[in-house]
CSV table of C-alpha atoms in Angstrom, one decimal:
chain,number,residue,atom,x,y,z
A,19,MET,CA,48.1,111.5,53.5
A,20,GLY,CA,46.4,110.1,50.9
A,21,ARG,CA,47.0,106.3,49.3
A,22,LEU,CA,51.1,105.3,49.0
A,23,ALA,CA,51.5,103.2,45.8
A,24,VAL,CA,54.8,101.3,45.9
A,25,PHE,CA,55.3,102.6,42.4
A,26,THR,CA,55.3,106.0,42.4
A,27,ALA,CA,55.9,106.6,46.5
A,28,LEU,CA,59.2,104.3,46.0
A,29,LEU,CA,62.0,106.7,45.7
A,30,VAL,CA,65.2,104.4,44.3
A,31,CYS,CA,68.3,106.6,43.9
A,32,PHE,CA,70.8,105.6,41.5
A,33,PHE,CA,74.8,105.8,41.1
A,34,ALA,CA,75.7,106.1,37.3
A,35,GLY,CA,75.8,103.1,34.7
A,36,ARG,CA,76.9,99.2,34.6
A,37,CYS,CA,80.2,99.3,32.7
A,38,SER,CA,83.0,97.2,32.8
A,39,ALA,CA,84.9,96.6,35.9
A,40,ASN,CA,82.1,98.0,37.8
A,41,GLY,CA,79.4,95.9,40.0
A,42,VAL,CA,76.1,96.7,41.7
A,43,PHE,CA,74.9,96.8,45.2
A,44,TRP,CA,71.5,97.3,47.0
A,45,HIS,CA,71.5,99.5,50.3
A,46,VAL,CA,67.9,99.2,52.0
A,47,THR,CA,67.7,99.9,55.7
A,48,ASP,CA,64.9,101.7,58.6
A,49,PHE,CA,62.1,98.6,57.7
A,50,HIS,CA,60.5,99.9,61.0
A,51,TYR,CA,57.9,97.2,60.5
A,52,ASP,CA,54.4,98.3,62.1
A,53,PHE,CA,52.6,95.1,63.0
A,54,THR,CA,49.5,97.3,64.4
A,55,TYR,CA,48.9,98.9,61.1
A,56,LEU,CA,45.2,99.3,60.7
A,57,HIS,CA,45.0,96.0,63.0
A,58,GLY,CA,44.7,96.1,66.6
A,59,ALA,CA,46.5,99.8,67.2
A,60,GLU,CA,44.7,101.5,70.5
A,61,SER,CA,41.8,102.9,70.2
A,62,GLY,CA,41.6,105.7,68.2
A,63,LYS,CA,44.6,105.7,65.8
A,64,ILE,CA,45.4,103.6,62.4
A,65,CYS,CA,48.7,102.5,64.3
A,66,ASP,CA,50.8,102.5,67.6
A,67,SER,CA,53.5,104.2,66.2
A,68,GLN,CA,51.3,107.0,65.1
A,69,THR,CA,53.2,110.4,65.3
A,70,ALA,CA,51.7,112.2,68.6
A,71,GLY,CA,49.7,115.3,68.1
A,72,GLN,CA,48.8,115.2,64.9
A,73,PRO,CA,44.9,114.0,63.6
A,74,THR,CA,44.5,110.3,62.8
A,75,PRO,CA,43.5,110.5,59.4
A,76,GLY,CA,40.4,109.6,57.6
A,77,ASN,CA,41.4,107.2,55.1
A,78,PRO,CA,44.8,105.8,56.0
A,79,GLY,CA,46.3,104.4,52.5
A,80,ASP,CA,46.2,100.6,52.3
A,81,TRP,CA,50.3,100.7,51.6
A,82,GLY,CA,50.6,103.3,54.6
A,83,ASP,CA,50.6,106.7,56.6
A,84,TYR,CA,52.9,109.1,56.2
A,85,LEU,CA,51.8,109.0,60.1
A,86,CYS,CA,52.9,105.4,61.1
A,87,ASP,CA,55.8,102.9,60.3
A,88,ALA,CA,55.6,100.6,57.5
A,89,PRO,CA,53.1,98.1,57.2
A,90,TRP,CA,54.3,94.4,56.0
A,91,ARG,CA,52.4,95.3,52.7
A,92,LEU,CA,54.7,98.1,51.9
A,93,ILE,CA,58.0,96.0,52.8
A,94,ASP,CA,57.1,92.9,51.2
A,95,SER,CA,56.5,95.1,47.9
A,96,SER,CA,59.4,97.6,48.2
A,97,VAL,CA,62.1,94.1,48.8
A,98,HIS,CA,60.4,92.8,45.3
A,99,ALA,CA,60.4,96.0,43.4
A,100,MET,CA,64.5,95.4,44.3
A,101,LYS,CA,64.1,92.4,42.8
A,102,VAL,CA,62.5,93.8,39.6
A,103,ILE,CA,65.0,96.9,39.3
A,104,GLU,CA,68.2,94.9,39.7
A,105,PRO,CA,67.8,91.4,40.0
A,106,ASP,CA,71.0,90.3,39.7
A,107,PRO,CA,73.1,92.4,42.3
A,108,ASP,CA,76.8,91.5,43.6
A,109,PHE,CA,75.5,92.3,47.3
A,110,ILE,CA,73.1,93.8,49.8
A,111,ILE,CA,73.5,96.2,52.5
A,112,TRP,CA,71.3,96.3,55.2
A,113,THR,CA,71.3,98.6,58.1
A,114,GLY,CA,68.8,98.0,60.4
A,115,ASP,CA,66.1,99.5,62.6
A,116,ASP,CA,63.2,96.6,61.4
A,117,THR,CA,61.0,97.6,64.3
A,118,PRO,CA,58.6,100.5,65.0
A,119,HIS,CA,58.2,103.7,66.9
A,120,ILE,CA,56.6,101.5,69.5
A,121,TYR,CA,56.7,102.4,73.2
A,122,ASN,CA,58.8,99.9,75.3
A,123,ASP,CA,56.3,98.6,77.4
A,124,LYS,CA,54.7,97.5,74.3
A,125,MET,CA,57.3,95.4,73.1
A,126,ASN,CA,59.9,92.5,74.1
A,127,THR,CA,62.8,90.7,72.8
A,128,ASP,CA,60.3,87.7,71.6
A,129,VAL,CA,58.7,90.4,69.3
A,130,VAL,CA,62.3,92.5,67.8
A,131,LEU,CA,63.4,89.1,67.0
A,132,THR,CA,60.6,87.8,65.4
A,133,ILE,CA,60.1,91.0,63.5
A,134,ILE,CA,64.1,90.8,62.4
A,135,GLY,CA,63.8,87.1,61.8
A,136,ASN,CA,60.8,87.9,59.1
A,137,LEU,CA,62.7,90.7,57.2
A,138,THR,CA,65.5,87.8,57.2
A,139,ASP,CA,63.2,85.6,55.3
A,140,LEU,CA,62.0,87.6,53.3
A,141,ILE,CA,65.5,89.3,52.1
A,142,ARG,CA,66.9,85.5,51.8
A,143,SER,CA,63.5,83.9,49.9
A,144,VAL,CA,63.4,87.4,46.9
A,145,PHE,CA,67.3,86.9,46.8
A,146,PRO,CA,68.3,83.3,48.1
A,147,ASN,CA,72.0,83.2,46.2
A,148,THR,CA,73.1,87.2,46.7
A,149,GLN,CA,75.1,88.0,49.8
A,150,VAL,CA,73.9,90.2,52.6
A,151,TYR,CA,76.0,91.7,54.9
A,152,PRO,CA,73.3,93.2,57.7
A,153,VAL,CA,74.1,95.4,60.7
A,154,LEU,CA,71.8,96.2,63.6
A,155,GLY,CA,70.1,99.0,64.3
A,156,ASN,CA,68.6,101.2,67.4
A,157,HIS,CA,65.4,100.0,67.1
A,158,ASP,CA,66.7,95.9,67.2
A,159,TYR,CA,67.4,95.7,70.8
A,160,HIS,CA,64.5,95.6,73.9
A,161,PRO,CA,64.4,98.1,75.2
A,162,LYS,CA,65.1,100.7,71.9
A,163,HIS,CA,68.8,102.1,72.0
A,164,GLN,CA,70.0,100.5,74.8
A,165,MET,CA,72.2,98.2,73.3
A,166,PRO,CA,75.4,96.5,75.8
A,167,PRO,CA,79.0,95.6,74.9
A,168,ALA,CA,78.6,91.5,75.4
A,169,PRO,CA,77.2,88.7,74.2
A,170,ASN,CA,72.8,88.6,75.0
A,171,THR,CA,70.1,87.5,73.5
A,172,VAL,CA,70.0,89.5,70.4
A,173,TYR,CA,73.9,89.0,69.2
A,174,ASN,CA,73.5,85.2,69.7
A,175,THR,CA,70.2,84.6,68.2
A,176,THR,CA,70.8,87.1,64.8
A,177,TRP,CA,73.8,85.6,64.7
A,178,SER,CA,71.8,82.4,64.6
A,179,MET,CA,69.9,83.9,62.1
A,180,TRP,CA,72.7,84.9,60.0
A,181,ASN,CA,75.1,82.3,59.4
A,182,VAL,CA,74.0,80.6,56.4
A,183,PRO,CA,75.3,80.9,52.8
A,184,SER,CA,75.4,84.0,51.8
A,185,TRP,CA,75.4,85.9,54.5
A,186,LEU,CA,77.9,85.7,57.7
A,187,THR,CA,80.6,83.7,57.8
A,188,ALA,CA,81.6,81.2,60.5
A,189,ASP,CA,85.2,83.2,61.3
A,190,VAL,CA,83.2,86.4,62.3
A,191,MET,CA,81.2,84.6,65.2
A,192,ASP,CA,83.8,85.9,67.9
A,193,THR,CA,82.9,89.7,66.9
A,194,PHE,CA,79.9,89.8,66.2
A,195,ILE,CA,78.5,87.5,69.6
A,196,ASN,CA,80.5,89.8,71.5
A,197,GLY,CA,79.4,93.4,69.7
A,198,ALA,CA,77.5,92.5,66.8
A,199,TYR,CA,80.1,93.8,64.5
A,200,TYR,CA,82.4,92.1,62.0
A,201,THR,CA,84.5,92.3,58.6
A,202,MET,CA,84.1,90.3,55.7
A,203,VAL,CA,86.0,90.0,52.0
A,204,ILE,CA,83.7,91.4,49.3
A,205,SER,CA,85.5,90.4,46.9
A,206,PRO,CA,89.9,90.1,46.4
A,207,GLY,CA,90.8,93.6,47.0
A,208,LEU,CA,87.9,95.4,48.8
A,209,ARG,CA,86.9,94.9,52.4
A,210,LEU,CA,83.5,95.2,54.3
A,211,VAL,CA,83.6,96.4,57.8
A,212,GLY,CA,79.8,95.8,59.5
A,213,LEU,CA,79.9,98.6,62.8
A,214,ASN,CA,78.0,98.3,65.8
A,215,THR,CA,77.4,102.3,66.1
A,216,VAL,CA,74.6,101.8,68.6
A,217,TYR,CA,77.4,102.3,71.0
A,218,TYR,CA,78.0,105.6,70.0
A,219,TYR,CA,74.1,107.1,69.9
A,220,THR,CA,73.5,109.4,72.8
A,221,ASN,CA,70.6,107.4,73.3
A,222,ASP,CA,71.9,104.7,74.1
A,223,ARG,CA,72.4,105.4,78.2
A,224,VAL,CA,74.5,101.5,78.8
A,225,THR,CA,78.1,103.1,76.6
A,226,ALA,CA,77.7,106.4,77.9
A,227,PRO,CA,81.8,106.9,77.9
A,228,THR,CA,82.9,108.1,81.0
A,229,ASP,CA,86.3,109.6,79.4
A,230,ASN,CA,87.7,110.0,76.1
A,231,SER,CA,89.6,106.1,76.4
A,232,THR,CA,85.7,105.1,76.6
A,233,ASP,CA,85.5,101.7,73.5
A,234,PRO,CA,82.5,99.8,73.8
A,235,ALA,CA,83.3,96.1,73.1
A,236,GLY,CA,86.7,97.2,72.2
A,237,GLN,CA,85.1,98.3,68.6
A,238,PHE,CA,87.5,101.3,68.2
A,239,ALA,CA,90.8,99.2,68.7
A,240,TRP,CA,89.4,96.7,66.5
A,241,LEU,CA,88.6,99.1,63.9
A,242,GLU,CA,92.1,100.2,63.8
A,243,GLY,CA,93.9,97.5,63.4
A,244,VAL,CA,91.3,96.3,60.3
A,245,LEU,CA,92.5,99.1,58.4
A,246,GLN,CA,95.7,99.0,59.5
A,247,GLN,CA,95.6,95.8,57.9
A,248,ALA,CA,94.0,96.2,55.4
A,249,GLN,CA,96.2,99.4,54.5
A,250,THR,CA,99.2,97.0,54.5
A,251,ASP,CA,97.5,94.1,52.1
A,252,ASN,CA,96.4,97.2,49.8
A,253,GLU,CA,92.8,96.6,50.7
A,254,LYS,CA,90.2,99.2,49.6
A,255,VAL,CA,87.1,99.3,52.5
A,256,PHE,CA,83.5,100.1,52.5
A,257,LEU,CA,82.0,101.4,56.0
A,258,ILE,CA,78.8,100.0,57.0
A,259,GLY,CA,76.7,101.3,60.2
A,260,HIS,CA,73.1,102.3,61.1
A,261,VAL,CA,73.3,105.4,63.5
A,262,PRO,CA,76.2,107.9,61.5
A,263,PRO,CA,78.1,110.9,63.3
A,264,GLY,CA,77.6,114.1,63.3
A,265,VAL,CA,74.3,116.3,63.5
A,266,PHE,CA,70.8,115.7,62.3
A,267,GLU,CA,69.9,118.3,59.7
A,268,ARG,CA,66.3,118.7,60.4
A,269,ALA,CA,67.4,119.3,64.0
A,270,ALA,CA,70.8,120.9,64.3
A,271,SER,CA,70.7,120.3,68.0
A,272,LYS,CA,70.5,117.2,67.4
A,273,SER,CA,74.0,115.5,67.7
A,274,TRP,CA,73.7,111.4,67.4
A,275,PHE,CA,77.1,110.0,68.7
A,276,TYR,CA,78.8,111.4,72.2
A,277,PRO,CA,81.3,113.8,71.7
A,278,GLU,CA,83.9,111.9,72.8
A,279,TYR,CA,82.8,109.3,70.0
A,280,ASN,CA,82.1,111.4,67.7
A,281,ARG,CA,85.9,112.6,67.4
A,282,ARG,CA,87.3,109.0,67.8
A,283,TYR,CA,85.4,108.4,64.8
A,284,LEU,CA,86.1,111.1,62.3
A,285,GLN,CA,90.1,110.7,63.6
A,286,VAL,CA,90.0,107.4,62.5
A,287,VAL,CA,88.3,108.0,59.2
A,288,THR,CA,90.6,110.6,58.5
A,289,LYS,CA,93.8,108.8,59.3
A,290,TYR,CA,92.6,105.9,57.5
A,291,ALA,CA,90.8,108.0,54.4
A,292,ASP,CA,93.2,106.4,51.6
A,293,VAL,CA,91.9,102.9,52.3
A,294,ILE,CA,87.8,103.9,53.0
A,295,LYS,CA,86.2,104.0,50.0
A,296,GLY,CA,82.9,104.5,51.0
A,297,GLN,CA,80.6,104.5,53.9
A,298,PHE,CA,76.7,103.7,54.4
A,299,PHE,CA,74.6,104.5,57.0
A,300,ALA,CA,71.8,105.0,58.1
A,301,HIS,CA,69.0,106.4,60.8
A,302,GLN,CA,67.9,109.7,59.7
A,303,HIS,CA,65.0,108.1,57.3
A,304,CYS,CA,66.2,110.8,54.5
A,305,ASP,CA,68.3,110.7,51.5
A,306,SER,CA,71.7,112.4,52.8
A,307,PHE,CA,75.9,112.6,53.2
A,308,ARG,CA,78.6,113.5,55.3
A,309,ILE,CA,82.0,115.6,54.0
A,310,PHE,CA,85.4,114.3,56.5
A,311,TYR,CA,87.9,117.1,56.5
A,312,ASP,CA,91.5,116.9,57.8
A,313,ASP,CA,93.0,119.1,60.0
A,314,LYS,CA,94.3,121.1,57.3
A,315,GLY,CA,90.5,121.5,55.8
A,316,ASN,CA,90.8,119.4,52.9
A,317,ALA,CA,88.0,116.9,51.9
A,318,VAL,CA,89.3,113.5,52.8
A,319,SER,CA,86.0,111.1,52.6
A,320,SER,CA,82.7,111.0,52.4
A,321,MET,CA,79.3,108.9,54.0
A,322,LEU,CA,75.9,108.3,52.1
A,323,LEU,CA,73.2,108.5,54.9
A,324,ALA,CA,70.4,106.0,52.6
A,325,PRO,CA,66.6,106.8,53.2
A,326,ALA,CA,64.3,104.5,54.8
A,327,VAL,CA,61.3,102.0,53.6
A,328,THR,CA,58.9,103.8,56.4
A,329,PRO,CA,57.3,107.0,55.3
A,330,TRP,CA,57.2,107.6,59.0
A,331,MET,CA,59.0,111.0,60.2
A,332,GLY,CA,58.6,114.0,58.5
A,333,ALA,CA,56.1,112.6,55.5
A,334,ASN,CA,59.2,110.5,54.4
A,335,ASN,CA,58.6,108.7,50.9
A,336,PRO,CA,59.7,105.1,51.2
A,337,ALA,CA,63.0,104.6,49.5
A,338,ILE,CA,65.5,102.0,48.5
A,339,ARG,CA,69.2,103.0,47.3
A,340,LEU,CA,71.3,100.9,44.5
A,341,VAL,CA,74.9,102.1,44.7
A,342,ARG,CA,77.2,101.2,41.5
A,343,TYR,CA,80.6,100.7,41.9
A,344,ASN,CA,84.4,99.9,40.3
A,345,GLU,CA,85.4,96.5,41.6
A,346,ASN,CA,88.9,96.9,40.8
A,347,THR,CA,88.9,100.2,42.9
A,348,GLY,CA,86.0,99.8,45.3
A,349,ALA,CA,85.2,103.7,44.0
A,350,LEU,CA,81.6,104.6,43.3
A,351,THR,CA,81.1,105.2,39.8
A,352,VAL,CA,79.3,108.2,38.6
A,353,SER,CA,76.6,108.4,35.3
A,354,THR,CA,77.5,110.2,32.6
A,355,PRO,CA,74.5,111.7,30.0
């Protein structure tokens, strides 16, 4: 595929210019660190995440290859590029999927947690005083996708990593330990809700619904309570998560959520569309969006899906996203010529 030069391959998505009352934040996602890239991969491969059925490149680049997940050099340069481009964001959203697309028999919980820890240390070292809001992705558990709606080693250990100044506060410990979701106030009048949407993913067999009322870890009931209280308190809300609802644009037969969960998520979003000012998700590796409609066919909400740092899957150019928003209203701002 040729060499991936960070500053030429890195796609940075801007939303407007900074002006009075306007804030800015980073959204970074899907690092998918492959520690086997060019070192320790199976015989005949350049990495263990190499796309099946593709010929092995004869001259893989130092920064990575389109057939592989990201080497550390690419990840490190991406986070440092964030610092160069916008060194003082209001906060950072980090929406998960940190480990490589490697078979479960070559992974274990310790490896998953080591990778999450290394990435946590990297972000914290480059942005030591910046508020960070992280959530877990379907590759942030072992075995991958099979995230349980109950306390476990991954939730406990990541809580220990993230319960530090400028990250997660002690008052969200209960919901995080029990379900890896939480809510925190960004600023007066603006709230963030971090969801664990891996529960709704069709690949998570642990949380497959048995009927329309199935609610893994009680997250839907909790979410409605948070949004109802935000409505009462005249707060606006940003929702963040990893796996999005809807279908994959590159494979229309692939639905990300189980139908029961997809239906319920749409119901919640349309019900509280006046409160929800932004939804920031990931998983697809490509820059995309969702539009949400009410029962009358009116567009009432939208979701931005951030592109990935990993180049793996469909010749993906590594990317990070910079979002600008109105600090008073929570509305995303758009640039003018």
